[in-house]
Amino acid sequence: MSSDLRQLPIGVFDSGIGGLTVLKALVARLPGEDFLYLGDTARLPYGTKTSATVERYALQAVAELVRRGVKAVVVACNTASAAALPALAAAHPALPVIGVIEPGAAAAVAATRTGRIAVIATEGTVRGGAYQRAIHALRGNAEVSATPATLFVALAEEGWTRGEVALATARRYLEPLFSHDQSAPDVLVLGCTHFPPLVDAIREVVGQGIQIVDSAATTASALAQLIQYRNLTHSAGSGATGFLVTDGEDRFARIGPVFFGRSIAPTDIERVDL
Ligand code: DGL
């Protein structure tokens, strides 16, 4: 493996700003790596679109990252992970590509005691049954329910992650899932990378006894293992992150920090056409 390849950034892709919740964990886990993030902000939401459309968008996004030079790609979007991972692997056979659903499933299975797991995600992720399959592959007797919580994506993109609208929305989606004490799940998976910033509102509805998990930390560990296995680890990078968006650079700079946990300089954001 040439050292040049090791020095390339890791590409991270989402429909919008949600993948920044994963990027935050990647940067923390792999501080010596550089990253190039692409948010397809012109075309989100992905979650309400057909899987054929999401697959096409994902192929275009990853082609752009590859064109710019990345050594691996994290599909930091559950909807795109559910719809496009096989197509991405076929289009880029030499490129290490990981999604967030298997890591999210692993986090859920590690956290559950009862085996009853609730997943909230986008319509597209729920429709394909990807979480159910990934969880059952790890724990065959798990009882998995998956529910779309589409409006959380719009709230997150709007930056309305706290307050009465977030809380009322969380009640509407989650109260029916956690109302039966005996058979209620003990784990809630945030199966959409836009959802973690809404965790306070979600916690208020589900109560303290439920473990809330997402894919960010387990995805970071899976990526660390994958690039080590492929001899692609780089420890001397500056931790620099570049950002590509397909629309709305100002909005991305304004709302992105809620997800990323640090400020994003407008000069680090470039608009790109896919
Ligand atoms: N953040 C994406 C996910 O994890 C999708 C949000 C959307 O564009 O609908 O599923």
PDB file of C-alpha atoms in Angstrom, residues 38 44 76 87 122 138 158 173 179-180 229 233 245 249 256 263:
ATOM      1  CA  LEU A  38     -20.481  15.486   1.526  1.00  0.00           C
ATOM      2  CA  LEU A  44     -32.741  15.703   0.970  1.00  0.00           C
ATOM      3  CA  ALA A  76     -23.309   8.094   7.286  1.00  0.00           C
ATOM      4  CA  ALA A  87     -24.428  -0.971  -5.647  1.00  0.00           C
ATOM      5  CA  THR A 122     -36.917   7.057   7.948  1.00  0.00           C
ATOM      6  CA  LEU A 138     -26.728 -10.970  15.533  1.00  0.00           C
ATOM      7  CA  GLU A 158     -34.454  23.201  10.902  1.00  0.00           C
ATOM      8  CA  TYR A 173     -44.058   8.792  17.481  1.00  0.00           C
ATOM      9  CA  SER A 179     -46.932   2.353  26.513  1.00  0.00           C
ATOM     10  CA  HIS A 180     -47.207  -1.408  27.274  1.00  0.00           C
ATOM     11  CA  TYR A 229      -7.077  -4.301   8.206  1.00  0.00           C
ATOM     12  CA  THR A 233      -4.422   3.934   8.813  1.00  0.00           C
ATOM     13  CA  VAL A 245     -22.747  20.464  -0.034  1.00  0.00           C
ATOM     14  CA  GLU A 249     -23.711  26.539   2.355  1.00  0.00           C
ATOM     15  CA  GLY A 256     -24.193  21.959  11.171  1.00  0.00           C
ATOM     16  CA  SER A 263     -18.038  25.337  14.523  1.00  0.00           C
TER      17      SER A 263
END
